[in-house]
Short mmCIF file of C-alpha atoms and ligand atoms in Angstrom, two decimals:
data_model
loop_
_atom_site.label_atom_id
_atom_site.label_comp_id
_atom_site.label_asym_id
_atom_site.label_seq_id
_atom_site.Cartn_x
_atom_site.Cartn_y
_atom_site.Cartn_z
CA MET A 1 255.21 154.52 108.32
CA ALA A 2 254.24 156.68 111.26
CA SER A 3 256.10 159.96 111.22
CA LEU A 4 257.19 162.31 113.94
CA VAL A 5 256.16 165.93 113.76
CA ARG A 6 258.96 168.37 113.07
CA ASP A 7 258.99 169.91 116.53
CA VAL A 8 259.64 166.52 118.06
CA LEU A 9 262.34 165.74 115.56
CA LEU A 10 263.93 169.07 116.36
CA LEU A 11 263.97 168.28 120.06
CA ILE A 12 265.57 164.92 119.44
CA PHE A 13 268.13 166.16 116.95
CA THR A 14 269.15 169.00 119.21
CA GLU A 15 270.14 166.40 121.77
CA LEU A 16 272.40 164.58 119.34
CA ASN A 17 275.63 166.39 119.54
CA ASP A 18 277.70 164.49 117.08
CA LEU A 19 277.77 165.48 113.47
CA ASP A 20 277.88 161.92 112.13
CA SER A 21 274.56 160.90 113.67
CA LEU A 22 272.96 164.12 112.59
CA HIS A 23 274.22 163.53 109.09
CA SER A 24 272.75 160.02 109.04
CA CYS A 25 269.43 161.45 110.19
CA SER A 26 269.44 163.93 107.35
CA LEU A 27 269.47 161.03 104.89
CA VAL A 28 266.35 159.28 106.19
CA ASN A 29 263.69 161.22 104.28
CA LYS A 30 262.81 164.73 103.20
CA ASN A 31 261.10 165.60 106.46
CA TRP A 32 264.07 164.55 108.58
CA CYS A 33 266.41 166.22 106.17
CA GLN A 34 264.66 169.56 106.52
CA VAL A 35 265.07 169.48 110.26
CA ALA A 36 268.56 168.02 110.40
CA VAL A 37 270.37 170.07 107.77
CA PRO A 38 270.03 173.49 109.42
CA LEU A 39 271.24 171.98 112.72
CA LEU A 40 274.07 170.20 110.96
CA TRP A 41 275.25 173.36 109.33
CA LYS A 42 274.92 175.42 112.45
CA SER A 43 276.89 173.03 114.56
CA PHE A 44 279.43 172.62 111.78
CA SER A 45 279.81 176.34 111.54
CA ASP A 46 280.25 176.67 115.30
CA THR A 47 283.03 174.10 115.43
CA TYR A 48 284.76 175.02 112.24
CA GLU A 49 287.45 177.34 113.63
CA ASN A 50 290.08 174.90 112.55
CA PRO A 51 289.02 173.36 109.23
CA TYR A 52 292.04 171.07 109.28
CA ASN A 53 290.26 168.97 111.89
CA TYR A 54 288.17 167.74 108.98
CA LYS A 55 289.27 165.58 106.10
CA ARG A 56 290.10 167.17 102.77
CA GLU A 57 287.19 165.45 101.06
CA SER A 58 284.62 166.64 103.62
CA ARG A 59 285.97 170.15 103.42
CA LYS A 60 285.73 170.09 99.66
CA LYS A 61 282.09 168.99 99.81
CA PHE A 62 281.26 171.74 102.28
CA TYR A 63 282.97 174.40 100.17
CA ASN A 64 281.33 173.09 97.05
CA VAL A 65 277.89 173.75 98.53
CA ILE A 66 278.89 177.31 99.38
CA ALA A 67 280.27 177.77 95.88
CA HIS A 68 276.71 177.47 94.51
CA PHE A 69 276.01 180.92 95.91
CA LEU A 70 278.96 182.71 94.33
CA PRO A 71 278.10 185.16 91.54
CA ASN A 72 278.37 183.23 88.32
CA ASN A 73 276.96 185.24 85.45
CA PRO A 74 279.19 185.49 82.39
CA LYS A 75 280.19 189.03 83.33
CA ASP A 76 281.10 188.21 86.94
CA LEU A 77 284.70 187.98 88.13
CA LEU A 78 284.88 184.22 88.44
CA PRO A 79 283.84 183.18 84.92
CA GLN A 80 285.78 186.14 83.50
CA ASN A 81 288.91 184.68 85.05
CA ASN A 82 288.10 181.17 84.01
CA ILE A 83 287.31 180.04 87.55
CA LEU A 84 284.56 177.51 87.01
CA LEU A 85 282.62 176.74 90.16
CA PRO A 86 280.95 174.83 91.75
CA LEU A 87 283.06 171.81 90.95
CA ASN A 88 280.00 169.54 91.18
CA LYS A 89 276.84 171.37 90.45
CA PHE A 90 273.58 170.38 92.17
CA PRO A 91 271.07 169.10 89.59
CA LYS A 92 268.45 171.47 91.05
CA GLU A 93 268.51 174.75 92.91
CA PRO A 94 269.84 174.24 96.48
CA MET A 95 267.07 173.20 98.85
CA PHE A 96 268.18 175.46 101.69
CA LYS A 97 269.38 178.97 102.22
CA TYR A 98 272.68 177.58 103.39
CA MET A 99 274.29 180.95 103.92
CA ASP A 100 271.73 181.70 106.62
CA PHE A 101 272.93 178.70 108.61
CA LEU A 102 276.46 179.99 109.02
CA THR A 103 276.73 181.58 112.45
CA SER A 104 280.50 181.49 112.94
CA LEU A 105 282.99 182.34 110.25
CA SER A 106 286.73 182.25 110.13
CA THR A 107 289.24 183.71 107.71
CA VAL A 108 291.16 180.46 108.08
CA TRP A 109 288.49 178.41 106.37
CA ILE A 110 287.89 181.04 103.73
CA GLU A 111 291.57 180.75 102.75
CA ASP A 112 291.27 176.98 102.84
CA MET A 113 288.21 177.11 100.63
CA ALA A 114 289.98 179.21 98.01
CA LYS A 115 292.98 176.87 98.02
CA LEU A 116 290.94 173.68 97.74
CA LEU A 117 288.60 174.87 95.02
CA ILE A 118 291.37 176.24 92.80
CA ASN A 119 293.09 173.15 91.57
CA ASP A 120 295.24 174.20 88.69
CA GLU A 121 298.89 175.08 89.12
CA VAL A 122 299.41 177.90 86.65
CA GLY A 123 298.34 181.29 87.96
CA SER A 124 296.63 179.66 90.93
CA LYS A 125 297.74 182.34 93.43
CA TYR A 126 296.05 185.00 91.34
CA LYS A 127 292.89 182.92 91.04
CA GLU A 128 292.88 182.18 94.74
CA ARG A 129 292.95 185.90 95.46
CA ILE A 130 290.00 186.54 93.21
CA LEU A 131 288.05 183.65 94.67
CA GLU A 132 288.76 184.78 98.23
CA PHE A 133 287.53 188.24 97.36
CA GLU A 134 284.31 186.79 95.99
CA ILE A 135 283.82 184.59 99.06
CA TYR A 136 284.23 187.57 101.39
CA LYS A 137 281.77 189.55 99.30
CA LEU A 138 279.30 186.68 99.47
CA ILE A 139 279.67 186.30 103.21
CA PHE A 140 279.41 189.99 103.99
CA ASN A 141 276.37 190.19 101.76
CA ARG A 142 274.49 187.00 102.55
CA CYS A 143 275.43 185.60 105.97
CA ASN A 144 272.67 187.39 107.82
CA ASN A 145 272.97 185.30 110.94
CA ALA A 146 276.72 185.50 111.42
CA LYS A 147 277.47 186.34 115.02
CA ASN A 148 281.08 185.28 115.44
CA PHE A 149 284.05 186.07 113.30
CA HIS A 150 287.67 184.92 113.60
CA TRP A 151 290.02 187.35 111.91
CA TYR A 152 293.44 185.91 111.09
CA THR A 153 294.37 187.68 107.90
CA LYS A 154 296.29 190.78 106.92
CA LYS A 155 293.57 191.71 104.43
CA ARG A 156 291.86 195.00 105.10
CA LEU A 157 288.41 193.48 105.26
CA TYR A 158 286.74 196.68 106.43
CA ARG A 159 287.10 197.99 102.86
CA TYR A 160 285.15 195.17 101.23
CA PRO A 161 281.62 195.69 99.91
CA ASN A 162 278.99 195.29 102.64
CA ALA A 163 281.61 195.06 105.39
CA LYS A 164 279.79 197.72 107.38
CA ASN A 165 276.55 195.75 107.35
CA PHE A 166 278.37 192.59 108.40
CA PHE A 167 280.63 193.96 111.13
CA SER A 168 278.03 196.20 112.71
CA LYS A 169 275.92 193.13 113.49
CA LEU A 170 278.69 190.95 114.89
CA ARG A 171 278.50 189.93 118.54
CA SER A 172 281.81 188.23 118.91
CA LEU A 173 285.19 188.80 117.33
CA GLU A 174 288.47 186.96 117.67
CA ILE A 175 291.61 188.71 116.45
CA SER A 176 295.35 188.59 116.69
CA PRO A 177 297.32 191.85 116.61
CA ARG A 178 299.97 189.87 114.77
CA GLY A 179 297.78 189.77 111.67
CA ILE A 180 295.76 192.92 112.08
CA THR A 181 297.55 196.26 112.24
CA SER A 182 296.85 199.18 114.52
CA LYS A 183 295.56 201.21 111.58
CA THR A 184 293.21 198.45 110.46
CA LEU A 185 291.76 198.26 113.97
CA ILE A 186 291.10 201.99 113.99
CA LYS A 187 289.24 201.74 110.68
CA LEU A 188 287.38 198.61 111.80
CA GLY A 189 286.30 200.44 114.95
CA LYS A 190 284.28 202.80 112.78
CA ILE A 191 281.98 200.01 111.57
CA CYS A 192 282.19 197.44 114.36
CA GLN A 193 281.03 198.70 117.74
CA ASN A 194 278.40 196.25 118.86
CA LEU A 195 280.57 193.40 120.11
CA THR A 196 279.65 191.77 123.37
CA ASN A 197 282.66 189.46 123.24
CA LEU A 198 286.20 190.27 122.13
CA GLU A 199 289.07 187.80 122.15
CA ILE A 200 292.60 189.02 121.50
CA HIS A 201 295.09 186.24 120.88
CA MET A 202 298.88 186.29 120.65
CA CYS A 203 298.92 189.92 121.66
CA ASP A 204 302.49 191.17 121.27
CA GLU A 205 302.16 194.92 120.99
CA ASP A 206 300.50 197.69 122.98
CA THR A 207 299.07 199.62 120.04
CA PRO A 208 296.78 202.66 119.97
CA GLY A 209 294.60 200.81 117.45
CA LEU A 210 293.89 197.96 119.82
CA ALA A 211 293.17 200.30 122.72
CA SER A 212 290.83 202.46 120.67
CA PHE A 213 289.05 199.42 119.25
CA ILE A 214 288.24 198.22 122.76
CA LYS A 215 287.29 201.70 123.84
CA ILE A 216 284.78 202.23 121.04
CA GLN A 217 282.80 199.05 121.81
CA LYS A 218 279.43 200.01 123.25
CA LYS A 219 278.22 196.67 124.57
CA LEU A 220 281.34 194.82 125.57
CA GLN A 221 280.71 192.25 128.32
CA SER A 222 283.41 189.74 127.81
CA LEU A 223 287.12 190.23 127.14
CA CYS A 224 289.77 187.60 126.63
CA LEU A 225 293.34 188.83 126.47
CA GLU A 226 296.03 186.34 125.63
CA PHE A 227 299.58 187.63 125.49
CA ASP A 228 302.11 186.11 123.20
CA GLU A 229 304.29 184.08 125.53
CA GLU A 230 307.05 183.78 122.96
CA ASN A 231 307.65 187.48 122.84
CA ASP A 232 310.60 187.83 125.23
CA GLU A 233 311.16 191.50 124.53
CA VAL A 234 308.06 192.68 126.30
CA GLU A 235 308.53 192.79 130.01
CA GLU A 236 307.04 196.19 130.54
CA GLN A 237 303.37 196.54 131.21
CA TYR A 238 300.93 197.32 128.43
CA ILE A 239 300.00 200.85 129.48
CA LEU A 240 297.44 201.73 126.78
CA LEU A 241 295.68 198.40 127.10
CA GLY A 242 295.69 198.60 130.90
CA ASN A 243 294.10 202.07 130.86
CA ILE A 244 291.34 201.04 128.49
CA ILE A 245 290.54 197.88 130.40
CA GLU A 246 290.25 199.94 133.54
CA LYS A 247 287.73 202.22 131.80
CA LYS A 248 285.70 199.28 130.48
CA ALA A 249 285.89 197.10 133.58
CA SER A 250 282.65 198.17 135.18
CA THR A 251 280.53 196.65 132.39
CA LEU A 252 282.52 193.46 132.01
CA LYS A 253 280.96 190.20 133.13
CA LYS A 254 283.69 187.92 131.90
CA VAL A 255 287.46 188.48 131.87
CA ILE A 256 290.20 186.09 130.86
CA ILE A 257 293.84 187.17 131.06
CA GLN A 258 296.66 184.77 130.25
CA PRO A 259 299.39 183.57 130.34
CA ILE A 260 301.13 186.52 132.03
CA ILE A 261 298.77 188.64 134.10
CA THR A 262 301.50 190.95 135.33
CA LEU A 263 301.67 192.61 131.89
CA ILE A 264 298.51 194.49 132.84
CA SER A 265 298.18 196.87 135.75
CA PRO A 266 295.74 195.41 138.28
CA ILE A 267 294.02 198.76 138.93
CA PHE A 268 291.07 197.61 136.81
CA VAL A 269 290.05 195.00 139.38
CA LEU A 270 288.63 197.81 141.50
CA SER A 271 286.00 198.41 138.81
CA LEU A 272 285.03 194.79 138.14
CA LYS A 273 281.76 195.25 140.01
CA ASN A 274 279.72 193.09 137.65
CA ILE A 275 282.19 190.33 137.00
CA GLN A 276 280.74 186.81 136.91
CA TYR A 277 283.54 184.86 135.23
CA LEU A 278 287.20 185.47 136.00
CA ALA A 279 290.14 183.44 134.70
CA LEU A 280 293.69 184.56 135.43
CA SER A 281 296.86 182.76 134.46
CA ASN A 282 300.47 183.57 135.15
CA GLU A 283 301.80 180.43 133.56
CA TYR A 284 304.56 182.18 131.66
CA GLY A 285 305.14 184.86 134.27
CA GLU A 286 307.60 184.85 137.14
CA LEU A 287 307.07 181.81 139.29
CA TYR A 288 307.59 183.57 142.58
CA GLU A 289 305.90 186.44 144.32
CA ASN A 290 307.42 189.46 142.64
CA VAL A 291 306.66 193.17 142.89
CA GLU A 292 303.88 192.99 140.29
CA LEU A 293 302.07 190.18 142.08
CA CYS A 294 302.25 192.15 145.33
CA GLU A 295 300.62 194.99 143.44
CA TRP A 296 297.84 192.60 142.37
CA LYS A 297 297.32 191.67 146.00
CA ARG A 298 297.16 195.30 147.04
CA TYR A 299 294.36 196.05 144.57
CA LEU A 300 292.49 192.79 145.10
CA ASN A 301 292.40 193.65 148.76
CA MET A 302 290.38 196.77 147.94
CA ALA A 303 288.11 195.14 145.35
CA SER A 304 284.84 193.26 145.56
CA PHE A 305 283.16 190.81 143.19
CA PRO A 306 279.61 190.35 144.45
CA ASP A 307 278.36 188.42 141.41
CA LEU A 308 281.36 186.17 140.80
CA GLN A 309 280.27 182.65 139.82
CA TYR A 310 283.27 181.16 138.05
CA LEU A 311 286.89 181.46 139.11
CA GLU A 312 289.92 179.93 137.46
CA THR A 313 293.54 180.59 138.40
CA THR A 314 296.69 179.06 136.95
CA CYS A 315 300.17 179.34 138.43
CA LEU A 316 299.15 182.00 140.90
CA PRO A 317 300.03 182.16 144.59
CA SER A 318 297.16 180.67 146.60
CA SER A 319 297.11 183.86 148.64
CA ILE A 320 295.84 185.68 145.53
CA THR A 321 293.19 183.05 144.83
CA CYS A 322 292.11 183.30 148.47
CA LEU A 323 291.78 187.06 148.23
CA ILE A 324 289.51 186.82 145.20
CA ILE A 325 287.31 184.25 146.93
CA GLU A 326 287.12 186.35 150.07
CA LYS A 327 286.05 189.35 148.03
CA SER A 328 283.28 187.42 146.26
CA GLY A 329 279.65 187.61 147.28
CA ARG A 330 279.49 183.94 148.29
CA ASN A 331 277.90 183.13 144.95
CA ILE A 332 280.73 181.14 143.40
CA LEU A 333 279.54 177.96 141.64
CA GLU A 334 282.78 176.71 140.15
CA ILE A 335 286.45 177.04 141.10
CA ASN A 336 289.35 175.65 139.11
CA ILE A 337 292.80 176.12 140.55
CA HIS A 338 295.68 174.79 138.47
CA SER A 339 299.34 174.54 139.51
CA PRO A 340 299.10 176.90 142.47
CA LEU A 341 302.16 178.41 144.13
CA GLU A 342 301.67 177.50 147.76
CA SER A 343 303.11 176.12 150.94
CA GLU A 344 301.31 173.61 153.11
CA SER A 345 299.90 176.39 155.27
CA ASP A 346 298.81 178.45 152.24
CA ASN A 347 297.00 175.34 151.06
CA ARG A 348 295.32 174.87 154.44
CA ASN A 349 294.26 178.47 154.37
CA LEU A 350 292.82 178.11 150.85
CA ILE A 351 290.76 175.07 151.81
CA GLU A 352 289.41 176.96 154.76
CA VAL A 353 288.58 180.05 152.69
CA ILE A 354 286.71 177.94 150.15
CA SER A 355 284.70 176.29 152.89
CA ILE A 356 283.76 179.63 154.42
CA TYR A 357 283.05 181.69 151.30
CA CYS A 358 281.60 179.21 148.81
CA PRO A 359 278.39 177.71 150.18
CA LYS A 360 276.96 177.34 146.65
CA LEU A 361 279.96 175.62 145.09
CA ILE A 362 279.10 172.88 142.56
CA LYS A 363 282.45 172.10 140.93
CA LEU A 364 285.89 172.29 142.45
CA THR A 365 289.38 171.62 141.12
CA VAL A 366 292.04 172.10 143.74
CA ASN A 367 295.38 170.85 144.95
CA VAL A 368 295.46 169.27 148.39
CA ASP A 369 298.61 168.89 150.45
CA TYR A 370 298.67 165.44 152.03
CA LYS A 371 298.95 167.03 155.46
CA ASN A 372 295.67 168.86 154.91
CA LEU A 373 293.49 165.90 154.01
CA GLY A 374 291.54 166.23 157.23
CA GLU A 375 290.80 169.86 156.34
CA MET A 376 288.81 168.69 153.35
CA SER A 377 286.01 167.73 155.71
CA LYS A 378 285.38 171.46 156.14
CA ILE A 379 284.69 171.84 152.44
CA PHE A 380 282.52 168.74 152.45
CA SER A 381 280.40 169.93 155.30
CA SER A 382 279.94 173.53 154.13
CA CYS A 383 279.66 173.12 150.37
CA LYS A 384 276.41 171.19 150.38
CA GLN A 385 275.88 171.51 146.62
CA LEU A 386 279.25 170.10 145.64
CA GLU A 387 278.70 167.68 142.74
CA LYS A 388 282.08 167.42 141.08
CA LEU A 389 285.47 167.28 142.65
CA TYR A 390 288.84 167.05 140.96
CA LEU A 391 291.90 166.87 143.20
CA THR A 392 295.59 167.00 142.53
CA THR A 393 298.38 166.66 145.05
CA ASN A 394 302.09 167.43 145.05
CA VAL A 395 304.00 164.57 146.60
CA ASN A 396 303.81 160.86 146.18
CA ILE A 397 303.56 159.74 149.78
CA LEU A 398 302.43 156.19 149.96
CA PRO A 399 299.52 155.60 150.03
CA ASN A 400 298.34 159.13 150.45
CA GLY A 401 294.76 158.82 149.28
CA ASP A 402 293.24 156.57 151.93
CA GLU A 403 292.71 159.35 154.42
CA LEU A 404 291.02 161.41 151.72
CA LEU A 405 288.70 158.53 150.86
CA ARG A 406 287.84 158.14 154.50
CA VAL A 407 286.99 161.83 154.87
CA MET A 408 285.06 161.80 151.63
CA SER A 409 282.89 158.84 152.51
CA GLU A 410 282.22 160.27 155.93
CA ALA A 411 281.56 163.91 155.21
CA SER A 412 280.92 164.58 151.53
CA PRO A 413 277.51 165.94 150.57
CA MET A 414 274.91 163.53 149.18
CA VAL A 415 274.95 165.24 145.79
CA LEU A 416 278.62 164.47 145.13
CA GLN A 417 278.54 162.42 141.93
CA GLU A 418 281.96 162.70 140.37
CA PHE A 419 285.47 162.39 141.74
CA LYS A 420 288.57 162.72 139.60
CA PHE A 421 292.13 162.55 140.81
CA GLY A 422 295.56 163.41 139.46
CA ASP A 423 298.60 161.17 139.10
CA LYS A 424 300.15 161.50 142.46
CA TRP A 425 297.27 160.10 144.43
CA ASN A 426 297.80 156.55 145.54
CA PHE A 427 295.00 154.53 147.12
CA SER A 428 295.50 151.21 148.80
CA LEU A 429 293.28 148.34 147.85
CA LYS A 430 291.89 148.32 151.37
CA GLY A 431 291.22 152.02 151.31
CA LEU A 432 289.26 151.73 148.10
CA GLU A 433 287.34 148.73 149.28
CA SER A 434 286.24 150.37 152.45
CA PHE A 435 285.36 153.60 150.58
CA PHE A 436 283.02 151.86 148.21
CA GLU A 437 281.55 149.65 150.94
CA THR A 438 280.72 152.70 153.03
CA TRP A 439 279.30 154.47 150.00
CA LYS A 440 277.03 151.53 149.34
CA SER A 441 275.99 151.01 152.92
CA LYS A 442 274.90 154.64 153.14
CA ASN A 443 272.71 154.11 150.07
CA ARG A 444 274.40 156.93 148.27
CA PRO A 445 273.78 157.48 144.55
CA PRO A 446 276.55 156.06 142.33
CA ILE A 447 279.69 158.12 142.02
CA LYS A 448 281.81 158.46 138.92
CA PHE A 449 285.28 157.68 140.24
CA SER A 450 288.08 158.21 137.78
CA HIS A 451 291.64 159.12 137.12
CA ASN A 452 292.02 162.35 135.20
CA TRP A 453 293.09 161.13 131.81
CA ASP A 454 293.97 164.61 130.71
CA GLU A 455 297.07 164.46 132.80
CA LEU A 456 299.47 162.78 130.45
CA VAL A 457 301.51 160.46 132.59
CA TYR A 458 299.66 157.97 134.65
CA SER A 459 300.67 155.13 136.86
CA TRP A 460 297.98 152.66 137.66
CA THR A 461 298.60 149.23 138.99
CA ASP A 462 296.39 146.48 137.57
CA ASP A 463 294.85 145.96 140.96
CA HIS A 464 293.62 149.52 141.18
CA ASP A 465 292.22 149.25 137.70
CA LYS A 466 290.21 146.14 138.50
CA MET A 467 289.10 147.60 141.79
CA VAL A 468 287.71 150.70 140.22
CA GLU A 469 286.04 148.73 137.48
CA LYS A 470 284.43 146.43 140.00
CA TYR A 471 283.02 149.24 142.09
CA MET A 472 282.31 151.73 139.37
CA LYS A 473 278.71 150.59 139.18
CA VAL A 474 277.96 150.46 142.90
C1 NAG B 501 275.19 198.94 116.34
O1 NAG B 501 273.89 198.38 116.38
C2 NAG B 501 272.85 199.31 116.12
C3 NAG B 501 271.52 198.59 116.28
O2 NAG B 501 271.48 197.87 117.48
C4 NAG B 501 272.99 199.87 114.73
O3 NAG B 501 271.99 200.84 114.50
C5 NAG B 501 274.36 200.51 114.57
O4 NAG B 501 274.54 200.90 113.24
C6 NAG B 501 275.46 199.56 114.96
N1 NAG B 501 276.71 200.32 114.94
C7 NAG B 501 277.95 199.88 114.67
C8 NAG B 501 278.90 200.90 114.18
O5 NAG B 501 278.34 198.76 114.83
C1 NAG B 502 301.32 153.11 146.06
O1 NAG B 502 301.65 152.75 147.38
C2 NAG B 502 302.17 151.47 147.55
C3 NAG B 502 302.48 151.25 149.04
O2 NAG B 502 301.31 151.16 149.75
C4 NAG B 502 303.42 151.28 146.71
O3 NAG B 502 303.87 149.94 146.82
C5 NAG B 502 303.14 151.62 145.28
O4 NAG B 502 304.32 151.55 144.51
C6 NAG B 502 302.54 153.00 145.17
N1 NAG B 502 302.18 153.27 143.80
C7 NAG B 502 302.51 154.38 143.16
C8 NAG B 502 302.05 154.46 141.75
O5 NAG B 502 303.13 155.27 143.66
#
């Protein structure tokens, strides 16, 4: 049988992004296996944040492979405590250095591994603790390519053997101050200073440890701050955190703050000179323009974001989104605006601002008031690179979408290849027909025309369904 050289196999396998196919490939022959297994493990490791997405049996197999690398001499902790692993031993030495393939690690799966591999009832908690300790030791010692770590445990991992070696090489860390105390963060900061990405989830306390941990990072480029929306007690701003973010802002390229941006003072926006990716959400904040949001406007007005390429806002007044766009350097490639707070005239203004300030825009998600449908032609004629468009609208006025279709078929740029719409759009059969006829008569490349299935409720009529199906392949 003719065989493909490894480089070619690698190229092909890299394109397959589902684990099942990759797994099948690994079973073909030894050559294929040697190319597929490292990829399989890497992609597994990258998507393994939540092990419970996988079946118990698959998880057990995965953990069993790792168990081959645990210290297992008669004097080691595991045999001493009658923990006999692996459950199924390979007949030969493992073919790969599996530990090198693990690039992302999570305390969640380490706990899961200990639970699944310790089967017996009596004394199992004690055994689980020992096994977990051994797994951490193994990982800190042998996972030389680990770049990302998700820390959701109260264990003081910085004290474990080889922790320094492991944490000093990490690029990305995800933590929750709920599980990791202020003191632990201060100690961790001594051995972990090379992060480029830090994600803080369910943040419910403004602690000195968290602030100093951010401060001590030497290479930080990306910060995600997610406040705990269930914590009703905190209404005051996080002063320590705000101050540190302000100090770090000038080196940050990516910032995500959610779901209550008003918990942080907006002063830091003045220093976001290098920001490329900005996502702000006030989903659980006050849903009207309060004092804090006015403060945000005041600072945004003085800021500038020359390199901004990606902007996402959720539940923010459109006037704030407009300000950010106006302060950008006309380099924005993607804008996603969800659930904006806006009147019809705010909406008109937003559409206009996008058309003036975003000549390079490729993807746009925006709400359009039915009275502003005509305005969309401005976006179509100025954003010549626009490829993907997703529109929502607020009121069900019947049928509200025909005018949009007319404008779109008349003015949209040739490269437009995908249109998605939210629930409240309603197109008449005639409107759709004439849209697709025009599209075809202009010899435009096919467009992917679809309802946004992510929005839960939907209300198609059969006619619309058939219509779309019929014209989908124009
Ligand atoms: C950071 O990385 C450098 C090498 O790039 C290394 O020498 C240093 O020990 C690391 N420091 C910490 C504390 O993470
Ligand atoms: C769409 O508009 C038509 C009137 O043209 C109306 O009969 C129909 O119920 C509307 N559909 C939805 C889902 O609102």
